[in-house]
PDB file of C-alpha atoms in Angstrom:
ATOM      1  CA  MET M1413     -34.916 -20.411 -34.595  1.00 46.00           C
ATOM      2  CA  GLU M1414     -31.802 -22.295 -33.723  1.00 43.00           C
ATOM      3  CA  HIS M1415     -30.539 -22.329 -30.161  1.00 44.00           C
ATOM      4  CA  GLN M1416     -27.026 -20.964 -29.983  1.00 44.00           C
ATOM      5  CA  SER M1417     -24.921 -22.601 -27.380  1.00 42.00           C
ATOM      6  CA  HIS M1418     -22.776 -20.375 -25.256  1.00 40.00           C
ATOM      7  CA  PRO M1419     -19.809 -21.907 -23.584  1.00 41.00           C
ATOM      8  CA  GLU M1420     -20.380 -21.861 -19.881  1.00 43.00           C
ATOM      9  CA  GLU M1421     -18.035 -19.729 -17.864  1.00 38.00           C
ATOM     10  CA  PRO M1422     -16.006 -21.822 -15.503  1.00 39.00           C
ATOM     11  CA  VAL M1423     -16.886 -21.593 -11.845  1.00 41.00           C
ATOM     12  CA  TYR M1424     -13.893 -20.890  -9.641  1.00 36.00           C
ATOM     13  CA  THR M1425     -13.492 -21.202  -5.912  1.00 43.00           C
ATOM     14  CA  VAL M1426     -12.453 -18.081  -4.017  1.00 40.00           C
ATOM     15  CA  GLU M1427      -8.950 -19.543  -3.701  1.00 43.00           C
ATOM     16  CA  GLN M1428      -8.687 -20.076  -7.467  1.00 40.00           C
ATOM     17  CA  GLN M1429      -9.932 -16.546  -8.155  1.00 40.00           C
ATOM     18  CA  SER M1430      -7.330 -15.170  -5.764  1.00 38.00           C
ATOM     19  CA  GLU M1431      -4.565 -17.167  -7.428  1.00 39.00           C
ATOM     20  CA  GLN M1432      -5.596 -15.947 -10.882  1.00 37.00           C
ATOM     21  CA  GLN M1433      -5.558 -12.307  -9.799  1.00 39.00           C
ATOM     22  CA  ALA M1434      -2.542 -12.493  -7.490  1.00 40.00           C
ATOM     23  CA  ASP M1435      -0.507  -9.982  -9.465  1.00 43.00           C
ATOM     24  CA  SER M1436      -2.963  -7.085  -9.274  1.00 52.00           C
ATOM     25  CA  CYS M1437      -3.801  -4.673  -6.472  1.00 59.00           C
ATOM     26  CA  HIS M1438      -7.452  -5.501  -6.454  1.00 51.00           C
ATOM     27  CA  ALA M1439      -6.684  -9.174  -6.021  1.00 56.00           C
ATOM     28  CA  VAL M1440      -8.224 -10.387  -2.829  1.00 60.00           C
ATOM     29  CA  ASN M1441      -7.067 -13.204  -0.591  1.00 72.00           C
ATOM     30  CA  LEU M1442      -9.153 -14.166   2.379  1.00 80.00           C
ATOM     31  CA  ASP M1443      -7.994 -14.497   5.960  1.00 82.00           C
ATOM     32  CA  LYS M1444      -9.169 -17.301   8.250  1.00 84.00           C
ATOM     33  CA  ASP M1445     -12.391 -15.373   8.951  1.00 83.00           C
ATOM     34  CA  GLY M1446     -13.152 -14.877   5.242  1.00 80.00           C
ATOM     35  CA  LYS M1447     -12.234 -11.187   5.278  1.00 72.00           C
ATOM     36  CA  PRO M1448     -10.358  -9.824   2.240  1.00 72.00           C
ATOM     37  CA  ILE M1449      -6.611  -9.223   2.467  1.00 80.00           C
ATOM     38  CA  ARG M1450      -5.201  -6.915  -0.186  1.00 77.00           C
ATOM     39  CA  LYS M1451      -1.566  -7.020  -1.224  1.00 83.00           C
ATOM     40  CA  SER M1452       0.560  -4.634  -3.224  1.00 82.00           C
ATOM     41  CA  HIS M1453       2.751  -5.544  -6.146  1.00 81.00           C
ATOM     42  CA  HIS M1454       5.786  -3.283  -6.056  1.00 86.00           C
ATOM     43  CA  SER M1455       8.730  -3.863  -8.330  1.00 90.00           C
ATOM     44  CA  GLN M1456      11.955  -5.056  -6.751  1.00 93.00           C
ATOM     45  CA  GLU M1457      13.457  -1.640  -7.541  1.00 94.00           C
ATOM     46  CA  MET M1458      10.645   0.152  -5.690  1.00 93.00           C
ATOM     47  CA  LYS M1459      10.875  -2.232  -2.729  1.00 93.00           C
ATOM     48  CA  GLY M1460      14.625  -1.668  -2.560  1.00 95.00           C
ATOM     49  CA  ASN M1461      14.161   2.102  -2.671  1.00 95.00           C
ATOM     50  CA  LEU M1462      11.526   2.041   0.076  1.00 96.00           C
ATOM     51  CA  ILE M1463      13.534  -0.311   2.298  1.00 97.00           C
ATOM     52  CA  SER M1464      16.653   1.813   1.851  1.00 97.00           C
ATOM     53  CA  ARG M1465      14.767   4.953   2.845  1.00 97.00           C
ATOM     54  CA  LEU M1466      13.207   3.220   5.843  1.00 98.00           C
ATOM     55  CA  ASN M1467      16.616   1.929   6.943  1.00 98.00           C
ATOM     56  CA  ARG M1468      17.871   5.532   6.918  1.00 97.00           C
ATOM     57  CA  VAL M1469      14.866   6.649   8.978  1.00 98.00           C
ATOM     58  CA  GLU M1470      15.544   3.800  11.393  1.00 98.00           C
ATOM     59  CA  GLY M1471      19.135   5.026  11.718  1.00 98.00           C
ATOM     60  CA  GLN M1472      17.915   8.556  12.320  1.00 98.00           C
ATOM     61  CA  ILE M1473      15.647   7.324  15.105  1.00 98.00           C
ATOM     62  CA  ARG M1474      18.530   5.460  16.752  1.00 98.00           C
ATOM     63  CA  GLY M1475      20.577   8.639  16.450  1.00 98.00           C
ATOM     64  CA  ILE M1476      17.830  10.660  18.123  1.00 98.00           C
ATOM     65  CA  LYS M1477      17.699   8.169  20.990  1.00 98.00           C
ATOM     66  CA  GLY M1478      21.456   8.586  21.362  1.00 98.00           C
ATOM     67  CA  LEU M1479      21.123  12.374  21.415  1.00 98.00           C
ATOM     68  CA  ILE M1480      18.556  12.156  24.187  1.00 98.00           C
ATOM     69  CA  ASP M1481      20.741   9.724  26.112  1.00 98.00           C
ATOM     70  CA  LYS M1482      23.648  12.225  25.861  1.00 98.00           C
ATOM     71  CA  ASP M1483      21.457  15.118  27.082  1.00 98.00           C
ATOM     72  CA  THR M1484      21.852  16.937  23.763  1.00 98.00           C
ATOM     73  CA  TYR M1485      20.323  20.414  23.575  1.00 98.00           C
ATOM     74  CA  CYS M1486      16.569  20.114  22.925  1.00 97.00           C
ATOM     75  CA  ASP M1487      16.569  22.279  19.789  1.00 98.00           C
ATOM     76  CA  ASP M1488      19.152  20.006  18.160  1.00 98.00           C
ATOM     77  CA  VAL M1489      17.081  16.915  19.000  1.00 98.00           C
ATOM     78  CA  LEU M1490      13.932  18.555  17.643  1.00 98.00           C
ATOM     79  CA  THR M1491      15.764  19.373  14.403  1.00 98.00           C
ATOM     80  CA  GLN M1492      16.698  15.701  14.017  1.00 98.00           C
ATOM     81  CA  ILE M1493      13.113  14.655  14.753  1.00 98.00           C
ATOM     82  CA  ALA M1494      11.900  17.006  12.006  1.00 98.00           C
ATOM     83  CA  ALA M1495      14.422  15.464   9.585  1.00 97.00           C
ATOM     84  CA  ALA M1496      13.233  11.934  10.434  1.00 98.00           C
ATOM     85  CA  GLN M1497       9.591  12.953  10.001  1.00 97.00           C
ATOM     86  CA  SER M1498      10.404  14.501   6.634  1.00 96.00           C
ATOM     87  CA  ALA M1499      12.185  11.343   5.497  1.00 97.00           C
ATOM     88  CA  LEU M1500       9.245   9.191   6.592  1.00 96.00           C
ATOM     89  CA  ASN M1501       6.841  11.551   4.786  1.00 95.00           C
ATOM     90  CA  SER M1502       8.901  11.030   1.620  1.00 95.00           C
ATOM     91  CA  VAL M1503       8.368   7.273   1.902  1.00 96.00           C
ATOM     92  CA  GLY M1504       4.635   7.879   2.319  1.00 95.00           C
ATOM     93  CA  LYS M1505       4.530  10.129  -0.749  1.00 95.00           C
ATOM     94  CA  LEU M1506       6.272   7.511  -2.886  1.00 95.00           C
ATOM     95  CA  LEU M1507       3.869   4.814  -1.726  1.00 95.00           C
ATOM     96  CA  LEU M1508       0.859   7.060  -2.265  1.00 95.00           C
ATOM     97  CA  GLU M1509       1.966   7.953  -5.790  1.00 94.00           C
ATOM     98  CA  GLY M1510       2.464   4.310  -6.722  1.00 92.00           C
ATOM     99  CA  HIS M1511      -0.816   3.352  -5.083  1.00 93.00           C
ATOM    100  CA  MET M1512      -2.741   5.978  -7.029  1.00 94.00           C
ATOM    101  CA  LYS M1513      -1.098   5.150 -10.366  1.00 93.00           C
ATOM    102  CA  SER M1514      -1.644   1.415 -10.086  1.00 91.00           C
ATOM    103  CA  CYS M1515      -3.947   0.099  -7.376  1.00 91.00           C
ATOM    104  CA  ILE M1516      -6.493   2.908  -7.475  1.00 94.00           C
ATOM    105  CA  VAL M1517      -6.635   3.012 -11.280  1.00 94.00           C
ATOM    106  CA  GLU M1518      -6.974  -0.792 -11.494  1.00 91.00           C
ATOM    107  CA  ARG M1519      -9.737  -0.949  -8.927  1.00 91.00           C
ATOM    108  CA  ILE M1520     -11.698   1.893 -10.565  1.00 95.00           C
ATOM    109  CA  GLN M1521     -11.353   0.147 -13.925  1.00 94.00           C
ATOM    110  CA  ALA M1522     -12.673  -3.011 -12.242  1.00 91.00           C
ATOM    111  CA  GLY M1523     -15.743  -1.050 -11.109  1.00 93.00           C
ATOM    112  CA  GLU M1524     -14.678  -0.768  -7.475  1.00 91.00           C
ATOM    113  CA  HIS M1525     -15.482   2.932  -7.120  1.00 95.00           C
ATOM    114  CA  GLU M1526     -15.571   2.715  -3.313  1.00 93.00           C
ATOM    115  CA  VAL M1527     -11.770   2.773  -3.514  1.00 94.00           C
ATOM    116  CA  VAL M1528     -11.989   6.568  -3.889  1.00 96.00           C
ATOM    117  CA  ASP M1529     -13.481   6.863  -0.399  1.00 96.00           C
ATOM    118  CA  GLU M1530     -10.787   4.510   0.907  1.00 94.00           C
ATOM    119  CA  LEU M1531      -8.135   6.719  -0.686  1.00 96.00           C
ATOM    120  CA  LEU M1532      -9.618   9.859   0.858  1.00 96.00           C
ATOM    121  CA  VAL M1533      -9.482   8.297   4.321  1.00 96.00           C
ATOM    122  CA  THR M1534      -5.840   7.354   3.743  1.00 94.00           C
ATOM    123  CA  VAL M1535      -4.915  10.841   2.519  1.00 95.00           C
ATOM    124  CA  ARG M1536      -6.572  12.396   5.575  1.00 95.00           C
ATOM    125  CA  LYS M1537      -4.492  10.122   7.823  1.00 93.00           C
ATOM    126  CA  LEU M1538      -1.298  11.114   6.006  1.00 91.00           C
ATOM    127  CA  MET M1539      -2.112  14.818   6.359  1.00 90.00           C
ATOM    128  CA  LYS M1540      -2.504  14.788  10.154  1.00 85.00           C
TER     129      LYS M1540
END
């Protein structure tokens, strides 16, 4: 019986593994304490959309501060607060959708099934 040689798999350092997987959600970089740091990989279009929405929310918040400073009727201020919260919730929904369609799917395919529990915790936070 002839011994078949199998090419050895290369051994990578953690840094090399992180560099190789840098464009996926389940890629892990380590902080100075060796703890994993996950990063997203949004398209430039998605980033632009999110930043634009957040800039509008930021403007709404400044507007609300101005209303309070001018002693605007409470009901009108509360209406503006509700609008800002709704706009911020829209940003959260977009992020959650993208996260589920990419990061969650990728990590499940990679065998990281604990990501489902992580997602449930995140959804509970968003629903408060």
